[in-house]
mmCIF file of C-alpha atoms in Angstrom:
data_model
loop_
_atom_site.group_PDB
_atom_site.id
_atom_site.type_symbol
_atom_site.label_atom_id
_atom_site.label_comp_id
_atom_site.label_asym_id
_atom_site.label_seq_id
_atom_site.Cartn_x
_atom_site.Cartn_y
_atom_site.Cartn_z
ATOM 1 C CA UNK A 1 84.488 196.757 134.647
ATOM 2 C CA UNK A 2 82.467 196.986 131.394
ATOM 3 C CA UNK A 3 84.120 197.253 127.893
ATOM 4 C CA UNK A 4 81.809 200.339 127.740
ATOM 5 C CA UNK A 5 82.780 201.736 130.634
ATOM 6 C CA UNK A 6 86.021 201.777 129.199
ATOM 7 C CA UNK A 7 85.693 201.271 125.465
ATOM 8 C CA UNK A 8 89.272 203.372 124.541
ATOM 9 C CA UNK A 9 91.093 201.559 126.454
ATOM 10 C CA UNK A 10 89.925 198.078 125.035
ATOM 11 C CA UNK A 11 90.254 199.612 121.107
ATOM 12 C CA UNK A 12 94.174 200.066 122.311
ATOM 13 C CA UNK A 13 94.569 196.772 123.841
ATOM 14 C CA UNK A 14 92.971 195.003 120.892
ATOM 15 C CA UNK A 15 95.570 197.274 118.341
ATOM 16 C CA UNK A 16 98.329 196.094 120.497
ATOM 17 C CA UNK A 17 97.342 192.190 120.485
ATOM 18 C CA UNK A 18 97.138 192.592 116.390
ATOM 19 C CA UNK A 19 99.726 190.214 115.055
ATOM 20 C CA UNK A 20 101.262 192.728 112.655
ATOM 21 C CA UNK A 21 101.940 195.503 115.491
ATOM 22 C CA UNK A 22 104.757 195.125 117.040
ATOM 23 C CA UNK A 23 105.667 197.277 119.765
ATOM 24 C CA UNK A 24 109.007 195.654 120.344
ATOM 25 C CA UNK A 25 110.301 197.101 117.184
ATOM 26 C CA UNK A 26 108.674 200.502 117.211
ATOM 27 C CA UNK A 27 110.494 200.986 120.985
ATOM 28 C CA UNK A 28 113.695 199.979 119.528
ATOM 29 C CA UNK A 29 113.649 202.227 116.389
ATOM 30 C CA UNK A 30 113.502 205.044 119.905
ATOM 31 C CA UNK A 31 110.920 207.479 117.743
ATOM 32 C CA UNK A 32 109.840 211.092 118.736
ATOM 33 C CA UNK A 33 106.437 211.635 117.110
ATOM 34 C CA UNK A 34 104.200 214.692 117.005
ATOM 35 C CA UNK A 35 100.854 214.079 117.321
ATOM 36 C CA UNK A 36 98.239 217.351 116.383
ATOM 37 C CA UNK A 37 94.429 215.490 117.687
ATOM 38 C CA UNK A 38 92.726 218.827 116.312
ATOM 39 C CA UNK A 39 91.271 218.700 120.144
ATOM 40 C CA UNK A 40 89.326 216.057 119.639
ATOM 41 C CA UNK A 41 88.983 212.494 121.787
ATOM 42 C CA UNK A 42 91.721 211.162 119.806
ATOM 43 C CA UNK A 43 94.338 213.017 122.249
ATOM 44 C CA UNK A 44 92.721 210.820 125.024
ATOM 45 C CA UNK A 45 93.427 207.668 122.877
ATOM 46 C CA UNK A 46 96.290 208.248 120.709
ATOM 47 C CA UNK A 47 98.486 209.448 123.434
ATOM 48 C CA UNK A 48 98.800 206.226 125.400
ATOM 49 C CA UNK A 49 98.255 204.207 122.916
ATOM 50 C CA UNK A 50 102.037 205.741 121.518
ATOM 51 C CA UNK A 51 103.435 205.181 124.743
ATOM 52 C CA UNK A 52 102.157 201.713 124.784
ATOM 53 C CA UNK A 53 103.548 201.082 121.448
ATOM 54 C CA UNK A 54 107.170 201.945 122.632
ATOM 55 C CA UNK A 55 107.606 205.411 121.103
ATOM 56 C CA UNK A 56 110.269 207.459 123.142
ATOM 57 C CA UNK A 57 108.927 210.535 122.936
ATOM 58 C CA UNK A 58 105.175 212.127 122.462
ATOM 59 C CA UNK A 59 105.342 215.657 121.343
ATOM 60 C CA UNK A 60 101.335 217.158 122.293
ATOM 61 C CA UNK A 61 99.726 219.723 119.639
ATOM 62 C CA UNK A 62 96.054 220.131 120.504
ATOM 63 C CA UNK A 63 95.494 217.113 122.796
ATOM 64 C CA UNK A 64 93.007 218.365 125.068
ATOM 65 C CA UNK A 65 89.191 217.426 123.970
ATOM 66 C CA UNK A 66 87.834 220.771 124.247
ATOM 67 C CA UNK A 67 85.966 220.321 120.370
ATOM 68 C CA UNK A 68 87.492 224.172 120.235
ATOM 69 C CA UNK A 69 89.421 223.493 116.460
ATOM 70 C CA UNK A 70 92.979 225.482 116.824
ATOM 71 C CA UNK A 71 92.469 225.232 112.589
ATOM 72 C CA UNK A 72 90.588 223.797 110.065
ATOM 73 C CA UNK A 73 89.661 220.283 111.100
ATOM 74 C CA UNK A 74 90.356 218.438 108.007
ATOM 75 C CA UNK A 75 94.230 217.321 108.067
ATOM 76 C CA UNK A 76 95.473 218.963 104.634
ATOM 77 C CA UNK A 77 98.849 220.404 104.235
ATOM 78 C CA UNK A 78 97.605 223.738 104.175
ATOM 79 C CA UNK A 79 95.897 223.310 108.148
ATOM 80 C CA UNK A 80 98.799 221.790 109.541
ATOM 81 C CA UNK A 81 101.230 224.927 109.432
ATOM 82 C CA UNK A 82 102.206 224.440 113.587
ATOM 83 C CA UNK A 83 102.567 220.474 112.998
ATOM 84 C CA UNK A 84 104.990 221.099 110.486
ATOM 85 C CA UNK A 85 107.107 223.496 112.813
ATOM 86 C CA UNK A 86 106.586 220.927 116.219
ATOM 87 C CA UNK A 87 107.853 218.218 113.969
ATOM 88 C CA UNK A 88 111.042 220.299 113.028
ATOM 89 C CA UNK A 89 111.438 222.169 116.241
ATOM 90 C CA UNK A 90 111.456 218.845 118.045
ATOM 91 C CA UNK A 91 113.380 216.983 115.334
ATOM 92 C CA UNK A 92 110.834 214.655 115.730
ATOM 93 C CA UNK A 93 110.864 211.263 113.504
ATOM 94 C CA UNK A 94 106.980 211.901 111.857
ATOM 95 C CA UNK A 95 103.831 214.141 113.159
ATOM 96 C CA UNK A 96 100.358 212.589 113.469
ATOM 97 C CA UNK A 97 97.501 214.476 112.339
ATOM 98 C CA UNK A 98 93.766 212.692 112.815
ATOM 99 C CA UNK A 99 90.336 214.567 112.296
ATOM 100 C CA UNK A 100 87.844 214.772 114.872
ATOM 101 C CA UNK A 101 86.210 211.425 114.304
ATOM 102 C CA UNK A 102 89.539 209.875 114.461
ATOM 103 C CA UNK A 103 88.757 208.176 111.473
ATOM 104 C CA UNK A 104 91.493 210.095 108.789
ATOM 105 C CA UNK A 105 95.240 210.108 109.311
ATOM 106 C CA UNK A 106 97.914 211.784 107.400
ATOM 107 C CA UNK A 107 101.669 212.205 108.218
ATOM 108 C CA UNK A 108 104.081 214.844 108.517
ATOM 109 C CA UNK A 109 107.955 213.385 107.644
ATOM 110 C CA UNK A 110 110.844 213.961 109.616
ATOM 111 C CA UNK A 111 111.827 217.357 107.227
ATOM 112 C CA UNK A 112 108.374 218.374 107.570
ATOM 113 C CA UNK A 113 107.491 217.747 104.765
ATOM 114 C CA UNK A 114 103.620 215.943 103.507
ATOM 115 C CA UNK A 115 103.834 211.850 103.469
ATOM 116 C CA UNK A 116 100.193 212.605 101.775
ATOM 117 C CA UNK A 117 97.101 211.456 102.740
ATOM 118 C CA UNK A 118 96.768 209.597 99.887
ATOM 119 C CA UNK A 119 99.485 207.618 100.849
ATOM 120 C CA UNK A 120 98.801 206.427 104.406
ATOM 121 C CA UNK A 121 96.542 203.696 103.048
ATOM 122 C CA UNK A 122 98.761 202.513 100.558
ATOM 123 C CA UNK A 123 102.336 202.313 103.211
ATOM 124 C CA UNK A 124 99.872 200.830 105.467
ATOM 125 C CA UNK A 125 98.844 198.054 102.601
ATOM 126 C CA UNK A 126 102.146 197.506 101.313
ATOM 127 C CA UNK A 127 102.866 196.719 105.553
ATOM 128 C CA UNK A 128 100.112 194.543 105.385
ATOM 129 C CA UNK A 129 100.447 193.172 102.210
ATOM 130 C CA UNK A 130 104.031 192.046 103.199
ATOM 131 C CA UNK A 131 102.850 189.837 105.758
ATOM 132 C CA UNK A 132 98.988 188.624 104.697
ATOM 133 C CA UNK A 133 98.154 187.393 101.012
ATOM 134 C CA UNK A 134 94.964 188.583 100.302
ATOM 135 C CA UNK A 135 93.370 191.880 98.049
ATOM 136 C CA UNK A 136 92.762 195.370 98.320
ATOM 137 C CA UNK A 137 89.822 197.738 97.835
ATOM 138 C CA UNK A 138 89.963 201.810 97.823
ATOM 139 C CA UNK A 139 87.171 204.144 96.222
ATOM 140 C CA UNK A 140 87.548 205.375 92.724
ATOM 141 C CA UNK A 141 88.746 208.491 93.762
ATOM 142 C CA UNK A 142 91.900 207.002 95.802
ATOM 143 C CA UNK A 143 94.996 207.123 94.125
ATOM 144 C CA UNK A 144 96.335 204.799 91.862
ATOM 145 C CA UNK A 145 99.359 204.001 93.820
ATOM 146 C CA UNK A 146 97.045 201.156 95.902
ATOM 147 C CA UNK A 147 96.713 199.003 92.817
ATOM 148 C CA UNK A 148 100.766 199.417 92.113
ATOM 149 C CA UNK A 149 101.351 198.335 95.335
ATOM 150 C CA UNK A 150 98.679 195.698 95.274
ATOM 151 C CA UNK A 151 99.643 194.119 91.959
ATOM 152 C CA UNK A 152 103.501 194.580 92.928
ATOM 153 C CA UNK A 153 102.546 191.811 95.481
ATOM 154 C CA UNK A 154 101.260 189.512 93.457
ATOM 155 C CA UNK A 155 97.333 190.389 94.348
ATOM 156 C CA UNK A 156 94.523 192.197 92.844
ATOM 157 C CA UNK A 157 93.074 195.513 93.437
ATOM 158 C CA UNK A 158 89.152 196.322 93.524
ATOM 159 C CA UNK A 159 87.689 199.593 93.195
ATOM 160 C CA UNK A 160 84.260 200.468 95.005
ATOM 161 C CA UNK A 161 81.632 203.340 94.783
ATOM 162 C CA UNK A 162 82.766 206.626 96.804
ATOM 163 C CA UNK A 163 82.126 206.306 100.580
ATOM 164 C CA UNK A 164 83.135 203.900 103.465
ATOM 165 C CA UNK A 165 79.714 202.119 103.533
ATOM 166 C CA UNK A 166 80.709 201.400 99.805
ATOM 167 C CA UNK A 167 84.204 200.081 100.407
ATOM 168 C CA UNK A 168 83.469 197.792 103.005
ATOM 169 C CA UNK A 169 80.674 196.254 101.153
ATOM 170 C CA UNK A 170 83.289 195.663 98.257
ATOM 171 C CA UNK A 171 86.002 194.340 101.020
ATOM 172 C CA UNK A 172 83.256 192.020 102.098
ATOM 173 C CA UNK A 173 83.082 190.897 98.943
ATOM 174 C CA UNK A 174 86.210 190.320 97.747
ATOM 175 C CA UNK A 175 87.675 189.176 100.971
ATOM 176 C CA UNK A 176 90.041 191.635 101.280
ATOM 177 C CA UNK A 177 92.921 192.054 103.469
ATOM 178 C CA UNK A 178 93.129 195.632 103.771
ATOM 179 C CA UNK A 179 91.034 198.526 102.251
ATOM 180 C CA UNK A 180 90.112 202.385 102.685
ATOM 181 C CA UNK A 181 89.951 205.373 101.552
ATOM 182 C CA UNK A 182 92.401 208.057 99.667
ATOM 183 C CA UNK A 183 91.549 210.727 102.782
ATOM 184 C CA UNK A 184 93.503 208.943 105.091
ATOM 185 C CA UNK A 185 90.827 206.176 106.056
ATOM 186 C CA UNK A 186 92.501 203.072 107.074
ATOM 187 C CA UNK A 187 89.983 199.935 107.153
ATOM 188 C CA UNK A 188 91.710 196.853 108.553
ATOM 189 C CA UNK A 189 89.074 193.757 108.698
ATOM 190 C CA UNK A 190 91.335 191.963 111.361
ATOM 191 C CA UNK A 191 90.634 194.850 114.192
ATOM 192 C CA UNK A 192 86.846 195.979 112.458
ATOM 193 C CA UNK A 193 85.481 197.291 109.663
ATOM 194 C CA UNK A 194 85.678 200.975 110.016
ATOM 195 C CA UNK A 195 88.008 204.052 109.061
ATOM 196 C CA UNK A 196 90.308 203.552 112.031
ATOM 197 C CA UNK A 197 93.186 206.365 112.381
ATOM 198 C CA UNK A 198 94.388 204.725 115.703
ATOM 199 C CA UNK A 199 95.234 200.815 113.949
ATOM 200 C CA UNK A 200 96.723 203.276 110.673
ATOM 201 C CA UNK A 201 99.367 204.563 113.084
ATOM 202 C CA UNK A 202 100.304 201.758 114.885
ATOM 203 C CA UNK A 203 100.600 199.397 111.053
ATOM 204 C CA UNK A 204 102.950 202.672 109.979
ATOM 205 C CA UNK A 205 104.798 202.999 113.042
ATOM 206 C CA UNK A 206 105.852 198.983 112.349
ATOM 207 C CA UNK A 207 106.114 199.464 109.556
ATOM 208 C CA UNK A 208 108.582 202.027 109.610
ATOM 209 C CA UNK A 209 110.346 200.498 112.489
ATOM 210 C CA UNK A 210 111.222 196.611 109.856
ATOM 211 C CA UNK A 211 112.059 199.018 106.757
ATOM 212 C CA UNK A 212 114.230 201.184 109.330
ATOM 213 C CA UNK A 213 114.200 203.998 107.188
ATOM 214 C CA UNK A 214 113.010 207.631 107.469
ATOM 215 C CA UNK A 215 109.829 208.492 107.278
ATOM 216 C CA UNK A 216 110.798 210.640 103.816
ATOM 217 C CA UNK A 217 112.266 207.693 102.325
ATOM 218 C CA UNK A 218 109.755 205.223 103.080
ATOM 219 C CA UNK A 219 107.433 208.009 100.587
ATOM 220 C CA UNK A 220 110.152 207.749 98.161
ATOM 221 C CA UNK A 221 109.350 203.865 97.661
ATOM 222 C CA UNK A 222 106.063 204.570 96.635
ATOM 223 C CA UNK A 223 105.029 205.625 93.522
ATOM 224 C CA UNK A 224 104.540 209.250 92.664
ATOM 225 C CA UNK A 225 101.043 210.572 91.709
ATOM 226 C CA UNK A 226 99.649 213.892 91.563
ATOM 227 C CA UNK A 227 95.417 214.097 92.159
ATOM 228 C CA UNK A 228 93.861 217.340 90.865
ATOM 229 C CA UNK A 229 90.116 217.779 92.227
ATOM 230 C CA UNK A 230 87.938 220.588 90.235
ATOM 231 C CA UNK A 231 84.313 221.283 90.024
ATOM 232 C CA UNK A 232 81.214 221.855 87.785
ATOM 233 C CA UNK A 233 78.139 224.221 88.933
ATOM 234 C CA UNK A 234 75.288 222.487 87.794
ATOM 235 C CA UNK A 235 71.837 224.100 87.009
ATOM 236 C CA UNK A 236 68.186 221.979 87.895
ATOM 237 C CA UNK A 237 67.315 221.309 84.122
ATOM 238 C CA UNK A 238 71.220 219.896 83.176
ATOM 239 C CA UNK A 239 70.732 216.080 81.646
ATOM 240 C CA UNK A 240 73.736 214.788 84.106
ATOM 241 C CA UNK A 241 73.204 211.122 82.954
ATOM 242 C CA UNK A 242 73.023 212.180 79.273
ATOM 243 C CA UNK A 243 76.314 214.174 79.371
ATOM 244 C CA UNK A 244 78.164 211.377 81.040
ATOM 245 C CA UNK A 245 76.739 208.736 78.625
ATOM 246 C CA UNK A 246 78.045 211.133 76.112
ATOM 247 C CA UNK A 247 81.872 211.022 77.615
ATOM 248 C CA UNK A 248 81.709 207.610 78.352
ATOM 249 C CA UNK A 249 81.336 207.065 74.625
ATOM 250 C CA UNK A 250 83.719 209.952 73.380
ATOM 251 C CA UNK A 251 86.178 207.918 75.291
ATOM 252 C CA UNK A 252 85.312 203.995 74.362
ATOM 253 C CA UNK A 253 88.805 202.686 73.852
ATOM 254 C CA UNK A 254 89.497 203.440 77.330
ATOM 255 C CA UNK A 255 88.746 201.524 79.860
ATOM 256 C CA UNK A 256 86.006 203.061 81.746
ATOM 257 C CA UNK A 257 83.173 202.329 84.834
ATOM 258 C CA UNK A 258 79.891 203.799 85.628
ATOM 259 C CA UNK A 259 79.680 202.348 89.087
ATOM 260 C CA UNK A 260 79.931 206.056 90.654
ATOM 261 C CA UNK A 261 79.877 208.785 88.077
ATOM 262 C CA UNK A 262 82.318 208.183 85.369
ATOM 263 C CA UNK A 263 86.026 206.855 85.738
ATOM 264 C CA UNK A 264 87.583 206.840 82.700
ATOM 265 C CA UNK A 265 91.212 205.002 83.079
ATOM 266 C CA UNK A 266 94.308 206.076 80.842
ATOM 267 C CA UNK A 267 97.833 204.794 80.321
ATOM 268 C CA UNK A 268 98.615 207.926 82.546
ATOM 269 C CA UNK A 269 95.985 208.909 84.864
ATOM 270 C CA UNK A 270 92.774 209.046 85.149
ATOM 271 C CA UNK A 271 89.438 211.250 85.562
ATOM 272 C CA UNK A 272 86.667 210.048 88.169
ATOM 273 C CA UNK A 273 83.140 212.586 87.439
ATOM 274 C CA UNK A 274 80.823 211.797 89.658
ATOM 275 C CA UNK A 275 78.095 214.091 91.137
ATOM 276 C CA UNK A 276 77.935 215.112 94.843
ATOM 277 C CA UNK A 277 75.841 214.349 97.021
ATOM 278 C CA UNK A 278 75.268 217.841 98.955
ATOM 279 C CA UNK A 279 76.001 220.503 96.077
ATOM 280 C CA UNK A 280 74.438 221.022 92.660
ATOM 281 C CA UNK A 281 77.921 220.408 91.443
ATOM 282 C CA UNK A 282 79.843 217.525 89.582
ATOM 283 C CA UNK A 283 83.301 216.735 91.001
ATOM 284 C CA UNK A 284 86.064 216.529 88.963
ATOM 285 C CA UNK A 285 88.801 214.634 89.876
ATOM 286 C CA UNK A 286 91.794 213.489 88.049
ATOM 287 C CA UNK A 287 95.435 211.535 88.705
ATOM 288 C CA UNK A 288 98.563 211.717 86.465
ATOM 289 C CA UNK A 289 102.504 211.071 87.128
ATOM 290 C CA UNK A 290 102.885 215.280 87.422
ATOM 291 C CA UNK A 291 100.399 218.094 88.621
ATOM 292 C CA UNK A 292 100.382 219.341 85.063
ATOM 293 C CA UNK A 293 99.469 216.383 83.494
ATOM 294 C CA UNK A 294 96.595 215.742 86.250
ATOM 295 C CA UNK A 295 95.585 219.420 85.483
ATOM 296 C CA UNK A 296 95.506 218.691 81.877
ATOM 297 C CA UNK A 297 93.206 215.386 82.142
ATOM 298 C CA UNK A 298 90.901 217.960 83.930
ATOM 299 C CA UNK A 299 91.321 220.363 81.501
ATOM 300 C CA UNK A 300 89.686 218.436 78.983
ATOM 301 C CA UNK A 301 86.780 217.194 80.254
ATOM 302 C CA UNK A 302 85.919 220.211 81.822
ATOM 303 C CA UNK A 303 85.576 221.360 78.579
ATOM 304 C CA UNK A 304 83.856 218.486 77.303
ATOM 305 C CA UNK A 305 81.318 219.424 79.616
ATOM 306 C CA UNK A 306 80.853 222.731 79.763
ATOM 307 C CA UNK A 307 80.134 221.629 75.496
ATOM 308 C CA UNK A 308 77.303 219.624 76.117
ATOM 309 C CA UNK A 309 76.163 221.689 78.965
ATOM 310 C CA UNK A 310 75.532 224.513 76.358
#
């Protein structure tokens, strides 16, 4: 047979042969996991691939590849009402959610309850990071958590220009170990270099299984962050590039990078501008220890701008 002709099964096998998954340990830890696949393809390759990792017990939510969405295909809290209930019905350990490329994974915890998307990148790095010295690289919109994590282990953090393109150029680069995106994207160089949701859960479910915790207290080990993501109409004749030159020099003690937008970084957060690439808007998006304070860092440069756009 042709590794075409059967191309899911050979991305499982590979995932099992990694050296940091170990289904050995997942089978012992004896977990019940949810798994909502949004009807996509990634019930036809998430399914046995948790079964060939050793999990006890696969609980189905929208398995079948039908491309008919029960909800809202992106996996944010507020879509994932009936994963939350499966995963406490079932008293499951965790619940899977992945979006229809299979590229984004979040978590649901054991209390059902949101791990945060944010944060499957950086338990998957600290996994990784455990076991392989090397750097990290997320987008400047990702949480700062990554680089707490990163530095924590004695290794350095790299930020890249929004977009996977972008952060595997900048992994490339800097040679780094393991990389992605704060939507869930997992990019592991070992396996490819891609947004992979398949090689996120099997790092987390080993992950897991060595800290032999729950799911909820792994998140507790983490640091806590809060992102805040607002937005800025924007009319044809508005001198973008003028107004951010403007902020970026409003805000000179800080430091501060131009390599997307604007990402100006504070003792306490930070705020990432940048301009979309579909809409006439600019996307505001800003990190802090609580949701007030994130709110607050937006607060103020939405102002700022709405100034200069007058």
């Amino acid at each position: 047979c042709t590794i075409h002709g059967h191309a899911m099964e050979y991305h499982v096998e590979r995932i099992l042969a990694l050296d940091l998954v170990k289904p050995e340990k997942i089978r012992k830890a004896g977990y019940t996991v949810v798994l909502d696949a949004v009807n996509s393809t990634g019930g036809l390759a998430i399914v046995p691939m948790l079964k060939a990792l050793g999990v006890k017990k696969v609980v189905e939510l929208y398995t079948e590849p039908t491309g008919a969405f029960p909800h809202h295909p992106e996996p944010l809290p507020e879509n994932l009402t009936a994963l939350t209930r499966k995963v406490r019905k079932h008293k499951a350990d965790m619940g899977f959610v992945v979006d229809p490329d299979v590229d984004r994974l979040a978590i649901v915890t054991e209390k059902g309850g949101f791990f945060g998307e944010e944060y499957t990148l950086v338990a998957v790095a600290d996994y990784v990071l455990k076991h392989i010295s090397g750097d990290t690289v997320s987008n400047l919109s990702s949480t700062r958590a990554l680089k707490d994590v990163t530095e924590a282990h004695g290794y350095k953090y790299y930020a890249s220009a929004v977009g996977e393109v972008n952060v595997v150029e900048k992994m490339k680069q800097t040679g780094a170990v393991i990389g992605g995106e704060g939507n869930g994207g997992v990019i592991y160089p070992a396996l490819h270099y891609g947004r992979d949701a398949l090689v996120g859960i099997a790092l987390f479910l080993t992950h897991l299984a060595e800290e032999n915790i729950t799911c909820s207290e792994l998140r507790k080990k983490y640091p806590a962050y809060h992102i805040s993501k607002n937005r800025v109409e924007l009319s044809p004749e508005v001198d973008l590039e003028g107004i951010l030159l403007g902020i970026k020099d409003t805000y000179k003690d800080f430091p501060v990078s131009m390599e997307d937008g604007l990402k100006i970084d504070f003792p306490h957060g930070w705020v990432h501008l940048r301009k979309s690439n579909t809409e006439p808007v600019i996307r505001i998006y800003s990190e802090a220890k609580s949701e007030h304070e994130a709110e607050n860092l937006a607060s103020e440069l939405l102002k700022d701008i709405n100034n200069r756009m007058l």
